[in-house]
Coordinates of C-alpha atoms in Angstrom, one line a residue:
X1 CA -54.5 -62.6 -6.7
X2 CA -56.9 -60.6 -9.0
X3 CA -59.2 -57.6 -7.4
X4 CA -62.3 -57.7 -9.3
X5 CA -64.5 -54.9 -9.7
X6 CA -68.4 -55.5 -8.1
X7 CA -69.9 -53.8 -11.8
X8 CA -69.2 -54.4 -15.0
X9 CA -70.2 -50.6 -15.6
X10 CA -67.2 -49.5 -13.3
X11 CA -64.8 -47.9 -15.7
X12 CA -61.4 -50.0 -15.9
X13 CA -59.3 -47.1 -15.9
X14 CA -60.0 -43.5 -13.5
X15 CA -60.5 -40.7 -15.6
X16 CA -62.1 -37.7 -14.9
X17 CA -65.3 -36.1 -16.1
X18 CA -63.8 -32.4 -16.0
X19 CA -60.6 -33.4 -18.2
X20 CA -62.9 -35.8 -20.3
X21 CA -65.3 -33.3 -21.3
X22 CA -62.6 -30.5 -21.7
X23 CA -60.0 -29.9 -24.5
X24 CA -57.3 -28.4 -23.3
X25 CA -54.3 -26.1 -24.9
X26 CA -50.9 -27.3 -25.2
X27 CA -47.7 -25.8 -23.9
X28 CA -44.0 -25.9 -24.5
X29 CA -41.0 -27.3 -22.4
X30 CA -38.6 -25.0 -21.3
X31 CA -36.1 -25.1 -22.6
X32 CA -33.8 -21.8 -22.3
X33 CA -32.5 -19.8 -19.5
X34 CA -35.3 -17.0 -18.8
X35 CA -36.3 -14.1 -16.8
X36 CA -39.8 -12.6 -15.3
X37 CA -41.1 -10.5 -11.7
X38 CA -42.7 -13.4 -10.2
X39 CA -42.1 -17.4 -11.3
X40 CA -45.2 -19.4 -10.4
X41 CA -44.7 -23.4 -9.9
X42 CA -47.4 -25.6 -10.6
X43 CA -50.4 -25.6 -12.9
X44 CA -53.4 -26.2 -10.8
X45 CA -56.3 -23.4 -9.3
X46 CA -54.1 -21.3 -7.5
X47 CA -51.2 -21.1 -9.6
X48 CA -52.9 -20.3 -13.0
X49 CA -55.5 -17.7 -10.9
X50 CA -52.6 -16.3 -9.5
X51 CA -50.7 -15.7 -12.8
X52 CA -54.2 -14.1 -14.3
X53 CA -54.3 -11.6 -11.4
X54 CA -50.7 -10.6 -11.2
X55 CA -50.9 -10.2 -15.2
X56 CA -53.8 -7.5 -14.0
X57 CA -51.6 -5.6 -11.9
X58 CA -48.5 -5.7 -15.1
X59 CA -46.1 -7.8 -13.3
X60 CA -44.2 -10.6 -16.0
X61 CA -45.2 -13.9 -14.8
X62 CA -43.7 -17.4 -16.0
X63 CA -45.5 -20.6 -14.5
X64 CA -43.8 -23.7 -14.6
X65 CA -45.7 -27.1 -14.7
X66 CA -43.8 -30.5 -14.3
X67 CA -47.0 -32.6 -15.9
X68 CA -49.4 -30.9 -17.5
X69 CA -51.8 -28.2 -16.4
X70 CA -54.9 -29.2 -14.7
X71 CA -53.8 -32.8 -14.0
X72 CA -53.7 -32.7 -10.4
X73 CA -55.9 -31.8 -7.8
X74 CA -57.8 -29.2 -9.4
X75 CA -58.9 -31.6 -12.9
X76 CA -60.0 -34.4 -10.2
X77 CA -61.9 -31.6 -7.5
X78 CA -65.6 -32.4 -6.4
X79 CA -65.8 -28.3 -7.7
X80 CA -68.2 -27.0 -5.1
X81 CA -67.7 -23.2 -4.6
X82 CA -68.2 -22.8 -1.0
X83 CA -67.4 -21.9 2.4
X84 CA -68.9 -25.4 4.3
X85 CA -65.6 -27.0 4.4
X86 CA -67.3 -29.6 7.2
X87 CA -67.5 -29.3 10.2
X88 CA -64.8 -26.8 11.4
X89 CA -65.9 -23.5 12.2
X90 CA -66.9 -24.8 16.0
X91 CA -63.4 -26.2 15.7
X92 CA -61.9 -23.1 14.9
X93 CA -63.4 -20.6 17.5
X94 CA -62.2 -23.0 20.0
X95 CA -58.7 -22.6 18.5
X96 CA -58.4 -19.3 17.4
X97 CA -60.8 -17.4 17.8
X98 CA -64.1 -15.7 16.5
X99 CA -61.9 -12.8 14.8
X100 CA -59.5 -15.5 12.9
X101 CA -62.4 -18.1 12.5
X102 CA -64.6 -15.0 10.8
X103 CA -61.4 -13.6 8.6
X104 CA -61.4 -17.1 7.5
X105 CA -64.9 -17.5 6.2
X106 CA -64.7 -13.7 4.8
X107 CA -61.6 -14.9 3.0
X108 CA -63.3 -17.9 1.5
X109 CA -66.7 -16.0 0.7
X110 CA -65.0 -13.6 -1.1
X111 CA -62.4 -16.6 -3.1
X112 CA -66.6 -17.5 -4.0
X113 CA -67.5 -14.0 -5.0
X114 CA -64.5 -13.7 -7.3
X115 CA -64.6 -16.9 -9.1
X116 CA -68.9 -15.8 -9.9
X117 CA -67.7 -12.0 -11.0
X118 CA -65.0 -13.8 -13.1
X119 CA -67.6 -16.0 -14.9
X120 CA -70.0 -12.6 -15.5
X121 CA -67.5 -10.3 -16.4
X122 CA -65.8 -13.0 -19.6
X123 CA -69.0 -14.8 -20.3
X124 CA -67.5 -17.9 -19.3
X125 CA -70.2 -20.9 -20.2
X126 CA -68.9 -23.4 -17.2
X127 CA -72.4 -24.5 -15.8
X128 CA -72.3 -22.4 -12.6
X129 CA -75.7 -22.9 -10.4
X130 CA -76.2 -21.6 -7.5
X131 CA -76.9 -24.6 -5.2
X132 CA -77.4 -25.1 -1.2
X133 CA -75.3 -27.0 0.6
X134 CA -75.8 -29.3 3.2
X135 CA -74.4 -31.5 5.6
X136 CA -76.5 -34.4 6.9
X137 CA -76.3 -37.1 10.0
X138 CA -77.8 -40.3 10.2
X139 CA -76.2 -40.7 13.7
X140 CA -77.1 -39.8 17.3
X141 CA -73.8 -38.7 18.4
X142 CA -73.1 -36.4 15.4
X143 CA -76.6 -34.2 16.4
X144 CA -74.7 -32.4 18.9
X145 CA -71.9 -31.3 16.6
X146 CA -74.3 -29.9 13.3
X147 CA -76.1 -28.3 17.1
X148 CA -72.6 -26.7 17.4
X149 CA -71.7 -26.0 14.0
X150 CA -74.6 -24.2 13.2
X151 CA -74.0 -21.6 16.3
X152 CA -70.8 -21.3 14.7
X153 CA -72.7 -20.4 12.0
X154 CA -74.6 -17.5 13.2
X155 CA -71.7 -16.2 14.9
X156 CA -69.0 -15.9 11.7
X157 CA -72.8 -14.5 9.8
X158 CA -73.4 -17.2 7.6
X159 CA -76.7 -17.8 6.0
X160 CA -77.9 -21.3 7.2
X161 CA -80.6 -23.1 8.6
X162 CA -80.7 -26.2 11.0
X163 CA -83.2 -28.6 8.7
X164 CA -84.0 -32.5 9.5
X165 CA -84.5 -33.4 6.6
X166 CA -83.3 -32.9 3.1
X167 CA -83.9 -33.0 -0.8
X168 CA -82.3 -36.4 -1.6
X169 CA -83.7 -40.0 -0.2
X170 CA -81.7 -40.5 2.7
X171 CA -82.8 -40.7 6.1
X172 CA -81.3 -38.2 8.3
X173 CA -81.9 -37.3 12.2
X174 CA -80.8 -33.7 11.3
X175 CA -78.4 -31.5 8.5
X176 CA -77.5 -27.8 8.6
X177 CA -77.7 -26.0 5.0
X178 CA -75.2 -22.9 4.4
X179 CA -77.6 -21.2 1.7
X180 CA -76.7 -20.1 -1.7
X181 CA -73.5 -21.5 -2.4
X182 CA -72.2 -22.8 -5.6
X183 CA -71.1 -25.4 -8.4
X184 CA -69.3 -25.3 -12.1
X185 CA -67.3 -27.2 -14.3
X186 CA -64.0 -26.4 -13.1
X187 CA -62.0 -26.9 -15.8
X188 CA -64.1 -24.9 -18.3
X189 CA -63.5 -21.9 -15.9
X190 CA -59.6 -22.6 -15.5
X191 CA -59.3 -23.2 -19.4
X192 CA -60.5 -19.5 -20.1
X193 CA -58.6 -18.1 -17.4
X194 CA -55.6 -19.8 -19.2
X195 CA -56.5 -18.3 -22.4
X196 CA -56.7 -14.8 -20.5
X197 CA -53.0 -15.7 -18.8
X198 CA -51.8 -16.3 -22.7
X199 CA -53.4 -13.0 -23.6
X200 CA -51.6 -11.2 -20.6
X201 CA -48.1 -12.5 -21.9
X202 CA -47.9 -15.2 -19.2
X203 CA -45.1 -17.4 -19.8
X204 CA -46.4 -21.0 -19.5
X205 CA -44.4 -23.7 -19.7
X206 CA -45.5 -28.2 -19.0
X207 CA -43.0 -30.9 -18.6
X208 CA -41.2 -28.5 -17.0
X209 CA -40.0 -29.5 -13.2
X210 CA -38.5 -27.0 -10.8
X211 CA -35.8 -28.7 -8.8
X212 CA -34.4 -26.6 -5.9
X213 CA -33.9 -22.3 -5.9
X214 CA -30.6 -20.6 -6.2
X215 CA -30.6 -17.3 -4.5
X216 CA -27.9 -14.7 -5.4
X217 CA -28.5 -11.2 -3.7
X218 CA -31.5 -9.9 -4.4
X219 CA -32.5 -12.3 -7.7
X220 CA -33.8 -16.0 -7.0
X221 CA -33.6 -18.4 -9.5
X222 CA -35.8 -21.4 -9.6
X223 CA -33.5 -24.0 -11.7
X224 CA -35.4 -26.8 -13.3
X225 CA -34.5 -30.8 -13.5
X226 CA -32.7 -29.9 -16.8
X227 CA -30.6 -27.0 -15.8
X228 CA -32.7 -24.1 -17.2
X229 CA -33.3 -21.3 -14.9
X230 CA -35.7 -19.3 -14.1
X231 CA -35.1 -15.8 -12.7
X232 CA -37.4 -13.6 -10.4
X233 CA -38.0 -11.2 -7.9
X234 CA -40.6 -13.2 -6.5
X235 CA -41.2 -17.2 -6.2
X236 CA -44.5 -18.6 -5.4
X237 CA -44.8 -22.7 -4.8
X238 CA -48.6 -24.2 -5.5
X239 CA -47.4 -27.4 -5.9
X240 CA -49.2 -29.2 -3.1
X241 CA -45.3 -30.1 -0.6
X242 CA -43.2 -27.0 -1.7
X243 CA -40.6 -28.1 -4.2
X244 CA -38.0 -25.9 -2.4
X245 CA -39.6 -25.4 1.1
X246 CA -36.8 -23.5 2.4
X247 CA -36.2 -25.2 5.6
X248 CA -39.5 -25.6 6.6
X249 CA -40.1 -29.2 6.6
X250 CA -43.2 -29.3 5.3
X251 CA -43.4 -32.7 5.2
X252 CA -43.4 -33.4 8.8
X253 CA -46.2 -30.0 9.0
X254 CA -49.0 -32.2 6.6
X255 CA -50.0 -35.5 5.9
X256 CA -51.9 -36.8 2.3
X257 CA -55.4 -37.8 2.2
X258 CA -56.8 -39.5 -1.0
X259 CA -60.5 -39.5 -1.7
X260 CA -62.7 -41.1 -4.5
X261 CA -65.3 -39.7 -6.7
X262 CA -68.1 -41.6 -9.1
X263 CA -69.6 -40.1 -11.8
X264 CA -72.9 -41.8 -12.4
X265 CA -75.8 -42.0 -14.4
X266 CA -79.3 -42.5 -11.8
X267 CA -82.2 -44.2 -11.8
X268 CA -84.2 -41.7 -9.9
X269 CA -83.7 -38.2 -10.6
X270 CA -81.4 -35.9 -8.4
X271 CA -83.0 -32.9 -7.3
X272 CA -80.2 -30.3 -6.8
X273 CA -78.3 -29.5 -3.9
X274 CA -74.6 -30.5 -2.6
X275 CA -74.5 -32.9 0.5
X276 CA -71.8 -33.8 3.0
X277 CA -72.3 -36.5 5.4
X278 CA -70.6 -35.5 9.0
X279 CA -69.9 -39.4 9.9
X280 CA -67.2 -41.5 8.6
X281 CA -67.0 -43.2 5.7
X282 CA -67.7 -39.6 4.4
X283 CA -70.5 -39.5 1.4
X284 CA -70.4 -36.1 -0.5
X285 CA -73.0 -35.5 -3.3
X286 CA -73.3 -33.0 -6.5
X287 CA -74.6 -33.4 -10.2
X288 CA -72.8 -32.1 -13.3
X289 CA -74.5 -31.8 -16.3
X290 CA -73.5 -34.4 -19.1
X291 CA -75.0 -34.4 -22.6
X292 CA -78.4 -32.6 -21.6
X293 CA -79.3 -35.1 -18.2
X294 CA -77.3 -34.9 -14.7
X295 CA -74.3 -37.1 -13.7
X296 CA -74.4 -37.5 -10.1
X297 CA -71.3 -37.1 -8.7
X298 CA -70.7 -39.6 -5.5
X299 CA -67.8 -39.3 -3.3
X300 CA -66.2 -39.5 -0.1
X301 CA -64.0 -42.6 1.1
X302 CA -61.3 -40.6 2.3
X303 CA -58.1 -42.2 3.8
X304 CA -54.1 -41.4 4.2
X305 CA -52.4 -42.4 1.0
X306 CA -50.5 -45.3 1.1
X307 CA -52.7 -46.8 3.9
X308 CA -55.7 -49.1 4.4
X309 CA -57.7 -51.2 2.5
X310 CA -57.1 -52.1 -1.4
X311 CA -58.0 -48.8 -2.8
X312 CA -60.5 -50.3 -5.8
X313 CA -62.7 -51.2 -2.7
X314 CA -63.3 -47.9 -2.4
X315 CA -64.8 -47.5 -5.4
X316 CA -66.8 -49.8 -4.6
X317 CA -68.1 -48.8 -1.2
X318 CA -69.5 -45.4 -3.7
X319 CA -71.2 -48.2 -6.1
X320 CA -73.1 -49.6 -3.1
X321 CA -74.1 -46.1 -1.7
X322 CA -75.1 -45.4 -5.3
X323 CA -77.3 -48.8 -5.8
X324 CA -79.4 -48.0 -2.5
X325 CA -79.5 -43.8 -2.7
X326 CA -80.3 -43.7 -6.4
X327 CA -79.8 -46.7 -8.6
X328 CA -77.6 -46.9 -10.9
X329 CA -77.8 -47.1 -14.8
X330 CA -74.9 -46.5 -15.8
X331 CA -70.9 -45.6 -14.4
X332 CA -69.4 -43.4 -17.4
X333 CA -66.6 -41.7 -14.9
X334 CA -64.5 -42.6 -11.9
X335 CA -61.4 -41.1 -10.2
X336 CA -59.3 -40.5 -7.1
X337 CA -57.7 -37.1 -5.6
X338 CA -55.3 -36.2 -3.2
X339 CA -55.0 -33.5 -1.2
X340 CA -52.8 -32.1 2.2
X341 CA -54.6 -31.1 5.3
X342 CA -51.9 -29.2 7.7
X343 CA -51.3 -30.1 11.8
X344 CA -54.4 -26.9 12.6
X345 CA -56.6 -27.7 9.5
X346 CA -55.8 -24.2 8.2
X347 CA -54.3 -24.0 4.7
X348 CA -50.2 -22.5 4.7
X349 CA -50.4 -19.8 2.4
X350 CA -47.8 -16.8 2.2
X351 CA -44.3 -16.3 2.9
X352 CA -42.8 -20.0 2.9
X353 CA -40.7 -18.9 6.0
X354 CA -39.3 -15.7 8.1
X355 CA -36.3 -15.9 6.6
X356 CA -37.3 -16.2 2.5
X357 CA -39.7 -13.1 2.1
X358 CA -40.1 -13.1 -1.2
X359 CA -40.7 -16.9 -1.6
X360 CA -44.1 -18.0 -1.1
X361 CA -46.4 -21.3 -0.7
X362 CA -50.0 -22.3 -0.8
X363 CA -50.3 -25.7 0.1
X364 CA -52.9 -27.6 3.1
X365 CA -56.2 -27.1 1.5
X366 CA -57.8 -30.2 2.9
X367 CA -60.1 -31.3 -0.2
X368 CA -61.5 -27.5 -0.1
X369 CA -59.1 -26.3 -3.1
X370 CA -61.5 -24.3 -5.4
X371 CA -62.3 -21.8 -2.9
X372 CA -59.0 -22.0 -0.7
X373 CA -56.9 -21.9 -3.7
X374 CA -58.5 -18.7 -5.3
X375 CA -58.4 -17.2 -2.0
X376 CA -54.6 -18.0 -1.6
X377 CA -54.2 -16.4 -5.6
X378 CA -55.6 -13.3 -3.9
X379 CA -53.7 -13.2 -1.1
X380 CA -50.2 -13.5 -2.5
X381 CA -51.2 -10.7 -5.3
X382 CA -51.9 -8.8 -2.7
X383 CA -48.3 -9.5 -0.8
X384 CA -46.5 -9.3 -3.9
X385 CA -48.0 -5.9 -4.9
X386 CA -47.9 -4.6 -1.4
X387 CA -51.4 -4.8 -0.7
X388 CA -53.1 -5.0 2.9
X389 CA -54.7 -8.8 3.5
X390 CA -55.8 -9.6 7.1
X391 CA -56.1 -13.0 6.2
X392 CA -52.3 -13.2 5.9
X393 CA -52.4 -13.1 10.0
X394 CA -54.7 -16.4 9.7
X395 CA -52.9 -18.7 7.7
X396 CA -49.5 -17.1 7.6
X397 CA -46.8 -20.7 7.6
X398 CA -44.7 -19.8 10.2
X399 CA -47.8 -19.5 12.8
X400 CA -47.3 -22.2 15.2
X401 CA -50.4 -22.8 17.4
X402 CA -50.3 -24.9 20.9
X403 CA -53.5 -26.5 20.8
X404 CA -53.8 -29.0 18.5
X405 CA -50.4 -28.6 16.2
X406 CA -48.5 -30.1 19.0
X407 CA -50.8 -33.0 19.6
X408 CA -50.9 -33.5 15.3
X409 CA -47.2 -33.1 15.3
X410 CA -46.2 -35.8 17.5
X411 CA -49.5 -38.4 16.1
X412 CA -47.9 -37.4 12.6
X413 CA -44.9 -38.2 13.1
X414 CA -45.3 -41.1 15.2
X415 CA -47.5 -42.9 12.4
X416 CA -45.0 -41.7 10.0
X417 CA -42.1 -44.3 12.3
X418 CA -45.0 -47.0 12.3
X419 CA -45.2 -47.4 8.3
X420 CA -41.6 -46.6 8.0
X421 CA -40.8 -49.7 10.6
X422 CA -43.5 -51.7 9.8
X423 CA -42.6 -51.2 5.7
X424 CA -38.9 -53.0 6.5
X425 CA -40.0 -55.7 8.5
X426 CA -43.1 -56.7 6.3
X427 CA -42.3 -59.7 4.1
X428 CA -42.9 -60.5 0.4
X429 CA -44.6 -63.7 -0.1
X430 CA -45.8 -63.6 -3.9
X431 CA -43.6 -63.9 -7.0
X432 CA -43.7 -61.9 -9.8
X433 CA -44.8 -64.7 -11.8
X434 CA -48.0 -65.4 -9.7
X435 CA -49.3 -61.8 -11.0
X436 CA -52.5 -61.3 -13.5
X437 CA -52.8 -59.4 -16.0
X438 CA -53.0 -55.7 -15.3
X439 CA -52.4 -56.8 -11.7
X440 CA -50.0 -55.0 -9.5
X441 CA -48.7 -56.2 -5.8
X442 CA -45.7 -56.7 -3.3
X443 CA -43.6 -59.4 -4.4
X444 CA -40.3 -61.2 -3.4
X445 CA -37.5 -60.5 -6.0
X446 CA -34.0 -62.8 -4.8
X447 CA -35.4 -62.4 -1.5
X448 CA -36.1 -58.9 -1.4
X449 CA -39.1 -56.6 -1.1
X450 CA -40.2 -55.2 -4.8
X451 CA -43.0 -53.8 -6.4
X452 CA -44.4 -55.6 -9.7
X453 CA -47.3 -54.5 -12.3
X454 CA -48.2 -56.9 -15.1
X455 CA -50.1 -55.2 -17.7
X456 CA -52.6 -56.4 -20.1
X457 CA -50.0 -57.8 -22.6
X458 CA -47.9 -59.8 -20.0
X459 CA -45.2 -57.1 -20.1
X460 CA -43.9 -56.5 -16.5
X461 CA -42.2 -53.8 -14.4
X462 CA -40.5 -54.4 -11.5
X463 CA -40.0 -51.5 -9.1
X464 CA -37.6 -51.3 -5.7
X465 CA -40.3 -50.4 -3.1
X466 CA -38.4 -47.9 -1.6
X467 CA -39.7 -44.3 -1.2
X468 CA -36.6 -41.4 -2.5
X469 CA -38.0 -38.9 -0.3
X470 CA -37.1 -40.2 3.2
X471 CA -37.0 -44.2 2.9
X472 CA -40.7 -45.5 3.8
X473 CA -41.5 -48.7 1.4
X474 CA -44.4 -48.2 -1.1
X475 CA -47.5 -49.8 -0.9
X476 CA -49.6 -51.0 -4.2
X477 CA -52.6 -48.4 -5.3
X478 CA -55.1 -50.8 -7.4
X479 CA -57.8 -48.4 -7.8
X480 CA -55.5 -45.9 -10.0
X481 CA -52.5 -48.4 -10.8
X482 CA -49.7 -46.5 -8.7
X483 CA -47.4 -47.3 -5.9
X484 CA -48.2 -44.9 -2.6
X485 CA -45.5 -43.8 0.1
X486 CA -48.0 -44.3 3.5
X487 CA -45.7 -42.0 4.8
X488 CA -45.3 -38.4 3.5
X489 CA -47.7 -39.3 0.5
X490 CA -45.4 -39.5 -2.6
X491 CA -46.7 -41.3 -5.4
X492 CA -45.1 -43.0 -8.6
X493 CA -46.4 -44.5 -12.0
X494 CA -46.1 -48.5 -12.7
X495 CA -42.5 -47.5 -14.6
X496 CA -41.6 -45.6 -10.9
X497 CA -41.4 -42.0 -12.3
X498 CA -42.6 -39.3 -10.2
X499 CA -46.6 -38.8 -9.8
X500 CA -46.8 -37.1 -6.6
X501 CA -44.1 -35.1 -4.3
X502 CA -42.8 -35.0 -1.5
X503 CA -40.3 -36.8 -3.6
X504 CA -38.2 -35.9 -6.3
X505 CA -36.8 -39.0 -7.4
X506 CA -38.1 -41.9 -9.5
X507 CA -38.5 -45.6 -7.9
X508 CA -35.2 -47.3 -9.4
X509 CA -36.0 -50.0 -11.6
X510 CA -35.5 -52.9 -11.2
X511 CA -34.5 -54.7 -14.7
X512 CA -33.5 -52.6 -17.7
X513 CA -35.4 -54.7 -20.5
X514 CA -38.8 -53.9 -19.3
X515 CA -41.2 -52.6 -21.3

């Protein structure tokens, strides 16, 4: 039953480079009731950028973290700073408009802007270049869309260039380059703005997981899994599916993509540049600098969580690209991300619905956090402090638009019933016993569906496949040892506990002595 990895230089376990190569501060559990203005849940881009601008402005900030910060999306990002989120712009003047479609660029090239004058302004040594960024086609029938895109271009004022050809050694029939964009270590950058959130008073707190909100007149309280409570004038969620979303069923508004990143060492010599390919299996390109030489950074492979093929082969699909592109000498990094892409594409961030205003989400970033995240920070400083943002109009959650949301709505939700039907009737044919070391799977437990994981000692933990958010059954994740809900995208650890909302609760387990 084992999956084997095609190299012995792919790295047994996913770890990042960013967290690798970054040491991080501590900080405590909560532990008491407290008070602040605004209470800021979850530890990633936009909450931490948030806290550092509202500490600007004065306001008392405490952030909450159930894990620790910078363990989620934004410690596993790609990190380009740019606005060439794929192809979309043509997309989005045929939806909205030229004036949204332009406010939405502006938005995202000033999120850019800030996060350079940030770096300036502290000193911050993070490895920002300035880089062009392209993306490139090796198929006929993707011409005519770079052909569109790149009139999309010129009409939201990009600088950009159709090209047919580019730096690295691919062959390509045509690319379009949005000029001077940008790349960084992300996680040097976040770690000073956390030192600058410390210095500001902010209130930070990990282990530390908000539960639901109490709301009593004009004071919100976000209580926490242990009972400790939080109160604010203001509440802002950044914690990919709100934790709280207030009626808004979020869930059924996004589905969860997971995508797959190497970090490699190359036989020939990568030039510069970030690269996007515009056909599926997507390839994205970028190199960080490691110990004096460049570590390529391949990725790409996206795919709804929970779904498709045996997620190590993923992994390797990037090791072949890498062998023919580059070569390879070495595999020092590998990881996996997820992310949320809303029913419109555009990202849900301000007032989590008409009827809370003065509870907020950013959520829906699809893959393009570093730039949609700080522009999200920006934004909701700017609500909170009664500031003018146009972009609010743009991405505001309670916008509904005809054409496609209805068309994503009902494919959403219909593939949602498939897995959830399909999960029930699909039967268990392994045992427990059958199971490899460090080998995870399916199995049939007195005749019913479980989930098992065997580690490298022979200990084993036996999990009840089904999901606590809304009853799909899990589905095995062998590239990063987890067990994946193919419906709303929740994901749990080997033991069951909580990796990934929508859900709240643990997997139950399934025998009390194991280990």
């Amino acid at each position: 039953m084992r999956e084997h990895l095609q190299s012995g230089n792919m790295p047994q376990f996913p770890e990042p480079y960013w967290r690798d190569s970054t040491n991080l501060n501590s900080y405590p559990k909560l532990t008491e009731d407290i008070k602040a203005d605004v209470a800021i849940i979850g530890g990633g881009i936009t909450g931490i950028t948030n806290a550092y601008l509202l500490a600007k402005e004065g306001v008392k900030v405490a952030l909450l973290e159930a894990g620790v910060v910078l363990n989620g999306t934004t410690g596993h990002t790609t990190a380009k700073i740019t606005a060439q989120h794929g192809l979309i712009y043509n997309e989005y003047l045929n939806h909205f408009g030229p004036e949204k479609t332009k406010l939405y660029y502006q938005a995202i090239q000033q999120a850019s802007q800030f996060i350079k004058d940030t770096i300036a302004e502290h000193n911050i040594d993070c490895d920002l270049s300035e880089e062009d960024a392209y993306i490139y086609t090796n198929s006929k029938q993707e011409i005519s869309k770079l052909e569109q895109e790149i009139l999309a271009y010129e009409i939201i004022g990009a600088d950009s260039e159709y090209v047919e050809s580019i730096p690295i050694p691919i062959d390509v029939k045509a690319a379009i380059v949005m000029k001077k964009q940008a790349q960084f270590h992300p996680l040097q950058y976040m770690k000073h703005l956390l030192d600058l959130c410390t210095e500001s008073g902010v209130a930070i707190y990990e282990q530390t997981t908000a539960d639901h909100i109490d709301q009593e007149g004009d004071k919100i309280h976000v209580v926490t899994s242990n009972g400790n409570r939080v109160t604010a004038e203001h509440i802002i969620s950044c914690s990919h599916f709100p934790f709280d979303d207030g009626s808004g069923f979020y869930f059924s508004r996004m589905y969860a993509e997971r995508s797959y990143v190497l970090g490699v060492r190359t036989e020939k010599e990568f030039p510069g540049g970030m690269y996007l390919s515009a056909e599926n299996p997507t390839r994205s390109l970028r190199y960080a600098n490691m110990n004096g030489e460049r570590l390529v950074l391949i990725g790409g492979e996206n795919h709804k969580t929970g779904q498709g093929i045996p997620t190590i082969q993923h992994y390797e699909s990037l090791e072949r690209f890498g062998h023919e592109t580059f070569g390879i000498k070495e595999i020092p990094y590998r990881w996996s991300a997820q992310d949320l892409t809303t029913l419109d594409k555009l990202p849900y961030i301000g007032r989590i619905s008409r009827d809370h205003t003065n509870i907020y989400v950013a959520t829906g970033y699809r893959k393009w956090g570093i730039t949609n995240g700080t522009a999200a920070a920006l934004l909701l400083t700017d609500l909170i402090t009664g500031k003018d943002n146009l972009y609010h109009d743009v991405v505001t959650p309670s916008r509904f638009v005809a054409d496609p949301s209805i068309k994503h709505f009902v494919s959403q939700n219909l593939d949602v019933a498939k897995h959830l039907i399909q999960g029930k009737v699909e039967m268990a044919l392994g045992k427990p016993e059958d199971l490899d070391p460090d080998e995870g799977a399916v199995v049939s437990v007195n005749g019913k569906r479980a989930g098992a994981y065997k580690d490298n000692e022979g200990n084993l933990y036996l999990v009840d496949t089904t999901c606590t958010h809304m009853g799909c059954e899990v589905e095995w994740n062998s590239g990063d040892r987890s067990w994946d809900c193919p419906c709303h995208g929740s994901r749990f650890s080997i033991e069951g506990s909580v990796i990934e909302g929508p859900a709240k609760s643990p997997l139950k387990r399934l025998n009390d002595d194991t280990k």
